Amino acid sequence: MANNEYDAIVVGSGISGGMAAKELTEKGLKVLMLERGRNIEHIKDYTNAHKEAWNYPHRDLPTQKRKQEEPVLQRDYPLNESTNGMWASHQDSPYVEKKRFDWYRGYHVGGRSLLWGRQSYRLNEEDFLANAKEGIAVDWPIRYEDISPWYDYVERFAGISGSRDGLDVLPDGQYLPPIPLNVVEKEVAQRLQKAFGGTRHLIHGRSANITQPKPEQNRVNCQYRNKCWLGCPFGGYFSTQSSTLPLAMKTGNLTLRPFSIVTRVLYDKDKKRATGVEILDSETNQTYVFKSKIVFLNASALNSVWMLMNSATDVWDGGLGSSSGELGHNIMDHHFRVGASAEVEGFDDKYYYGRRPSGFYIPRFRNWHDDKRNYLRGFGYQGSASRDGWNRNIAEMGIGAGLKDAIVEPGGWRIGMTAFGEMLPHHDNRIFLNKDKKDKWGLPVLEMDVEIKENEIAMRKDMKDDAVEMFERAGLKNVRGYEGDYAPGMGIHEMGGARMGRDPKTSVTNKFNQVWDAPNVFMTDGACMTSASCVNPSLTYMALTARAANYAVEELKKRNL
């Protein structure tokens, strides 16, 4: 096989791209995985994994110069010293905001699998039915039972810590022992159960941090350092580097090529199939062509859509996959930064162990069973309780013996939580190519025309009020609700743009994630999502990817692709 010809090409090396590469190589395919950014090697390149705030020149805070250089990153936590260079630069890779959109990207091997929040939940049965029941967008072409065994599969492989809670709103999975709740969280959980008659549940967060070793992957259980975003030398959380990439490499079937920007999918209009991809080497600006029998697009939702829009424009003005008129439409995120905080009395003689990488979760309860609201869908909460640290005294104490005495004692207990709400798929929430604006490599950029609408705005009121009510009825003190600044994209859960569906006239991909216009092109990242649910989506991307890879190999054997 020539070095530019492969059985499969995987574009992107993050959560879904890594999974695609693993599954396809283990099934015997020769695979080329293309990543637009630099390589990051497991352990060796986690240069900040053991640093503390005081090891950085500016105590891990961005300088005014960095804020000016990165106007998007400075809107939230990605702009800091510890992850400098891990989030894509707006200077090199700009985009246009017709409406404000906070796009946080990881352009390197592993992508955002090195940076993600690791919360891992299944969509429920209703999530796959709601669009059809409510007349929203289009119906999912699959049901929960289609994906459930694949959830099982990826949960066992990745290692998800959690508890089996028996809730229909949040299906149970295959879990390692949970990361424990602390004493205050357990108490608040009991109080909520009593106050709401068992209709609201505070449970362990379900996280892709392993609580038992996985020696077959050379991974050691989580060390409770809570430095996951710096790369974990122990392999304590699931990432491409710790899990999928080593196993794909072990097969001898994977070729990894970093610094490779895929500019378009090559398309044979007579055969109605993709023949491979064209790339731009981001270091040399040289163009190369790679051929393959199948292509998996896993560059994250918006970048995968960008590639289709830039492909086969001699056949479709809107690009490959645009025949339905839905390519680039129905963009979603999870809207958040709404919740409450409170003080908890009576536990000053209690503490907790380590720095947990996860806290608690309160599953959706609105518009569920007999509850009906003036909006559709719902939300869940993520939160934690802890004791105030030494910095609580800085403003008041100044210097001297009083300060020294105060900072060796932990402060009072506090608890807080933030809601994550479902965003409906609206056709006019869209992205499109802006050919007047170019990136560092002379390529057209995306323009964002996405906003939250009436349904989300109505939901946000409950997201705040319900948080306050729960803390108050749990007997907590000084309860304060809040609603912070939010714009689409800020949740870093971009979805849509190439939705799955039953009809090529109203969707971009089919029930096995094949692009209708080119059935040997598969999209299994967030672009394929038909609706968003309110739970973190990465576990679903992994399950859909494993399912599609299995199907693709079977179809290749049948010579259907």
PDB file of C-alpha atoms in Angstrom, residues 41-173:
ATOM      1  CA  GLU A  41       3.245  12.780  23.807  1.00  0.00           C
ATOM      2  CA  HIS A  42       1.771  11.120  26.861  1.00  0.00           C
ATOM      3  CA  ILE A  43       3.650  11.985  30.079  1.00  0.00           C
ATOM      4  CA  LYS A  44       6.717  13.488  28.356  1.00  0.00           C
ATOM      5  CA  ASP A  45       4.921  16.570  27.078  1.00  0.00           C
ATOM      6  CA  TYR A  46       2.784  17.297  30.155  1.00  0.00           C
ATOM      7  CA  THR A  47       5.237  20.011  31.101  1.00  0.00           C
ATOM      8  CA  ASN A  48       3.033  21.679  33.737  1.00  0.00           C
ATOM      9  CA  ALA A  49       1.515  18.579  35.319  1.00  0.00           C
ATOM     10  CA  HIS A  50       3.379  18.987  38.611  1.00  0.00           C
ATOM     11  CA  LYS A  51       3.365  22.774  38.908  1.00  0.00           C
ATOM     12  CA  GLU A  52       1.442  24.910  41.377  1.00  0.00           C
ATOM     13  CA  ALA A  53       0.258  28.494  40.919  1.00  0.00           C
ATOM     14  CA  TRP A  54       3.402  29.891  42.498  1.00  0.00           C
ATOM     15  CA  ASN A  55       5.562  28.184  39.837  1.00  0.00           C
ATOM     16  CA  TYR A  56       4.290  30.548  37.151  1.00  0.00           C
ATOM     17  CA  PRO A  57       5.590  34.086  36.615  1.00  0.00           C
ATOM     18  CA  HIS A  58       2.154  35.625  37.103  1.00  0.00           C
ATOM     19  CA  ARG A  59       0.675  33.004  39.448  1.00  0.00           C
ATOM     20  CA  ASP A  60      -1.245  31.356  36.568  1.00  0.00           C
ATOM     21  CA  LEU A  61      -3.079  34.570  35.693  1.00  0.00           C
ATOM     22  CA  PRO A  62      -3.112  36.172  32.225  1.00  0.00           C
ATOM     23  CA  THR A  63      -1.248  39.412  31.670  1.00  0.00           C
ATOM     24  CA  GLN A  64      -2.930  42.438  30.143  1.00  0.00           C
ATOM     25  CA  LYS A  65      -0.906  41.821  26.977  1.00  0.00           C
ATOM     26  CA  ARG A  66      -2.249  38.251  26.694  1.00  0.00           C
ATOM     27  CA  LYS A  67      -5.802  39.517  27.159  1.00  0.00           C
ATOM     28  CA  GLN A  68      -5.330  41.918  24.271  1.00  0.00           C
ATOM     29  CA  GLU A  69      -3.784  39.194  22.110  1.00  0.00           C
ATOM     30  CA  GLU A  70      -6.579  36.695  22.772  1.00  0.00           C
ATOM     31  CA  PRO A  71      -9.883  38.590  22.962  1.00  0.00           C
ATOM     32  CA  VAL A  72     -11.982  35.399  22.898  1.00  0.00           C
ATOM     33  CA  LEU A  73      -9.977  33.237  25.301  1.00  0.00           C
ATOM     34  CA  GLN A  74      -9.920  36.037  27.877  1.00  0.00           C
ATOM     35  CA  ARG A  75     -13.702  35.847  28.200  1.00  0.00           C
ATOM     36  CA  ASP A  76     -13.388  32.781  30.427  1.00  0.00           C
ATOM     37  CA  TYR A  77     -10.974  30.425  32.181  1.00  0.00           C
ATOM     38  CA  PRO A  78      -8.967  29.134  29.138  1.00  0.00           C
ATOM     39  CA  LEU A  79      -6.652  32.140  29.218  1.00  0.00           C
ATOM     40  CA  ASN A  80      -4.051  31.350  31.880  1.00  0.00           C
ATOM     41  CA  GLU A  81      -0.410  30.387  32.150  1.00  0.00           C
ATOM     42  CA  SER A  82      -0.786  26.694  32.991  1.00  0.00           C
ATOM     43  CA  THR A  83      -2.579  25.826  29.730  1.00  0.00           C
ATOM     44  CA  ASN A  84      -0.868  28.413  27.551  1.00  0.00           C
ATOM     45  CA  GLY A  85      -0.631  27.033  24.020  1.00  0.00           C
ATOM     46  CA  MET A  86      -3.269  24.356  24.617  1.00  0.00           C
ATOM     47  CA  TRP A  87      -6.198  26.469  23.431  1.00  0.00           C
ATOM     48  CA  ALA A  88      -6.230  27.607  19.815  1.00  0.00           C
ATOM     49  CA  SER A  89      -5.106  31.165  19.202  1.00  0.00           C
ATOM     50  CA  HIS A  90      -7.661  33.592  17.798  1.00  0.00           C
ATOM     51  CA  GLN A  91      -4.808  35.380  16.037  1.00  0.00           C
ATOM     52  CA  ASP A  92      -3.910  32.310  13.972  1.00  0.00           C
ATOM     53  CA  SER A  93      -7.386  30.819  13.695  1.00  0.00           C
ATOM     54  CA  PRO A  94      -9.946  33.632  13.832  1.00  0.00           C
ATOM     55  CA  TYR A  95     -13.653  33.465  13.154  1.00  0.00           C
ATOM     56  CA  VAL A  96     -16.393  36.032  12.633  1.00  0.00           C
ATOM     57  CA  GLU A  97     -19.127  36.675  15.190  1.00  0.00           C
ATOM     58  CA  LYS A  98     -22.335  37.856  13.564  1.00  0.00           C
ATOM     59  CA  LYS A  99     -23.618  37.158  17.053  1.00  0.00           C
ATOM     60  CA  ARG A 100     -21.324  36.569  20.000  1.00  0.00           C
ATOM     61  CA  PHE A 101     -20.006  33.002  20.079  1.00  0.00           C
ATOM     62  CA  ASP A 102     -17.258  31.867  22.463  1.00  0.00           C
ATOM     63  CA  TRP A 103     -15.351  29.151  20.587  1.00  0.00           C
ATOM     64  CA  TYR A 104     -12.674  27.372  22.623  1.00  0.00           C
ATOM     65  CA  ARG A 105     -10.669  24.888  20.551  1.00  0.00           C
ATOM     66  CA  GLY A 106      -7.784  22.520  21.228  1.00  0.00           C
ATOM     67  CA  TYR A 107      -5.560  22.205  18.156  1.00  0.00           C
ATOM     68  CA  HIS A 108      -3.084  19.466  19.088  1.00  0.00           C
ATOM     69  CA  VAL A 109      -2.958  15.676  19.244  1.00  0.00           C
ATOM     70  CA  GLY A 110      -5.567  14.643  21.783  1.00  0.00           C
ATOM     71  CA  GLY A 111      -7.593  17.809  21.199  1.00  0.00           C
ATOM     72  CA  ARG A 112      -9.931  18.632  24.029  1.00  0.00           C
ATOM     73  CA  SER A 113      -9.693  15.092  25.420  1.00  0.00           C
ATOM     74  CA  LEU A 114      -6.778  16.571  27.383  1.00  0.00           C
ATOM     75  CA  LEU A 115      -8.864  19.532  28.543  1.00  0.00           C
ATOM     76  CA  TRP A 116     -12.399  18.265  29.001  1.00  0.00           C
ATOM     77  CA  GLY A 117     -14.444  18.261  32.204  1.00  0.00           C
ATOM     78  CA  ARG A 118     -14.829  14.425  32.041  1.00  0.00           C
ATOM     79  CA  GLN A 119     -18.467  14.389  33.157  1.00  0.00           C
ATOM     80  CA  SER A 120     -19.946  11.329  31.418  1.00  0.00           C
ATOM     81  CA  TYR A 121     -23.683  10.702  31.224  1.00  0.00           C
ATOM     82  CA  ARG A 122     -26.009   8.782  28.934  1.00  0.00           C
ATOM     83  CA  LEU A 123     -28.867  10.356  27.050  1.00  0.00           C
ATOM     84  CA  ASN A 124     -32.141   8.800  28.164  1.00  0.00           C
ATOM     85  CA  GLU A 125     -34.963   7.183  26.158  1.00  0.00           C
ATOM     86  CA  GLU A 126     -36.969  10.409  26.073  1.00  0.00           C
ATOM     87  CA  ASP A 127     -34.035  12.376  24.640  1.00  0.00           C
ATOM     88  CA  PHE A 128     -34.316  10.344  21.440  1.00  0.00           C
ATOM     89  CA  LEU A 129     -38.112  10.772  21.285  1.00  0.00           C
ATOM     90  CA  ALA A 130     -38.649  14.400  22.287  1.00  0.00           C
ATOM     91  CA  ASN A 131     -38.119  16.027  18.880  1.00  0.00           C
ATOM     92  CA  ALA A 132     -40.796  13.856  17.260  1.00  0.00           C
ATOM     93  CA  LYS A 133     -43.230  14.245  20.162  1.00  0.00           C
ATOM     94  CA  GLU A 134     -42.881  18.023  20.281  1.00  0.00           C
ATOM     95  CA  GLY A 135     -42.546  18.718  16.553  1.00  0.00           C
ATOM     96  CA  ILE A 136     -39.069  20.152  17.007  1.00  0.00           C
ATOM     97  CA  ALA A 137     -36.511  19.909  14.161  1.00  0.00           C
ATOM     98  CA  VAL A 138     -36.468  16.261  12.963  1.00  0.00           C
ATOM     99  CA  ASP A 139     -36.759  12.892  14.649  1.00  0.00           C
ATOM    100  CA  TRP A 140     -33.629  11.057  15.725  1.00  0.00           C
ATOM    101  CA  PRO A 141     -33.092   8.066  13.409  1.00  0.00           C
ATOM    102  CA  ILE A 142     -32.037   5.928  16.385  1.00  0.00           C
ATOM    103  CA  ARG A 143     -33.478   5.100  19.776  1.00  0.00           C
ATOM    104  CA  TYR A 144     -31.894   4.502  23.159  1.00  0.00           C
ATOM    105  CA  GLU A 145     -31.828   0.734  22.643  1.00  0.00           C
ATOM    106  CA  ASP A 146     -29.721   1.228  19.489  1.00  0.00           C
ATOM    107  CA  ILE A 147     -26.951   2.974  21.375  1.00  0.00           C
ATOM    108  CA  SER A 148     -27.249   1.395  24.831  1.00  0.00           C
ATOM    109  CA  PRO A 149     -24.865  -1.544  24.137  1.00  0.00           C
ATOM    110  CA  TRP A 150     -22.340   0.914  22.744  1.00  0.00           C
ATOM    111  CA  TYR A 151     -22.600   3.011  25.887  1.00  0.00           C
ATOM    112  CA  ASP A 152     -21.787  -0.200  27.778  1.00  0.00           C
ATOM    113  CA  TYR A 153     -18.810  -0.807  25.520  1.00  0.00           C
ATOM    114  CA  VAL A 154     -17.186   2.620  25.781  1.00  0.00           C
ATOM    115  CA  GLU A 155     -17.895   2.971  29.515  1.00  0.00           C
ATOM    116  CA  ARG A 156     -16.048  -0.265  30.227  1.00  0.00           C
ATOM    117  CA  PHE A 157     -13.159   0.803  28.022  1.00  0.00           C
ATOM    118  CA  ALA A 158     -12.795   4.427  29.116  1.00  0.00           C
ATOM    119  CA  GLY A 159     -13.417   3.794  32.804  1.00  0.00           C
ATOM    120  CA  ILE A 160     -16.311   5.842  34.193  1.00  0.00           C
ATOM    121  CA  SER A 161     -16.624   6.237  37.954  1.00  0.00           C
ATOM    122  CA  GLY A 162     -20.170   6.549  39.215  1.00  0.00           C
ATOM    123  CA  SER A 163     -23.084   4.988  41.028  1.00  0.00           C
ATOM    124  CA  ARG A 164     -26.076   3.079  39.706  1.00  0.00           C
ATOM    125  CA  ASP A 165     -29.016   5.143  40.899  1.00  0.00           C
ATOM    126  CA  GLY A 166     -31.978   3.525  39.151  1.00  0.00           C
ATOM    127  CA  LEU A 167     -33.278   6.763  37.604  1.00  0.00           C
ATOM    128  CA  ASP A 168     -35.107   6.702  34.281  1.00  0.00           C
ATOM    129  CA  VAL A 169     -34.056  10.291  33.607  1.00  0.00           C
ATOM    130  CA  LEU A 170     -30.375   9.311  33.844  1.00  0.00           C
ATOM    131  CA  PRO A 171     -29.797   5.691  32.738  1.00  0.00           C
ATOM    132  CA  ASP A 172     -27.279   3.627  34.665  1.00  0.00           C
ATOM    133  CA  GLY A 173     -24.111   2.373  33.018  1.00  0.00           C
TER     134      GLY A 173
END
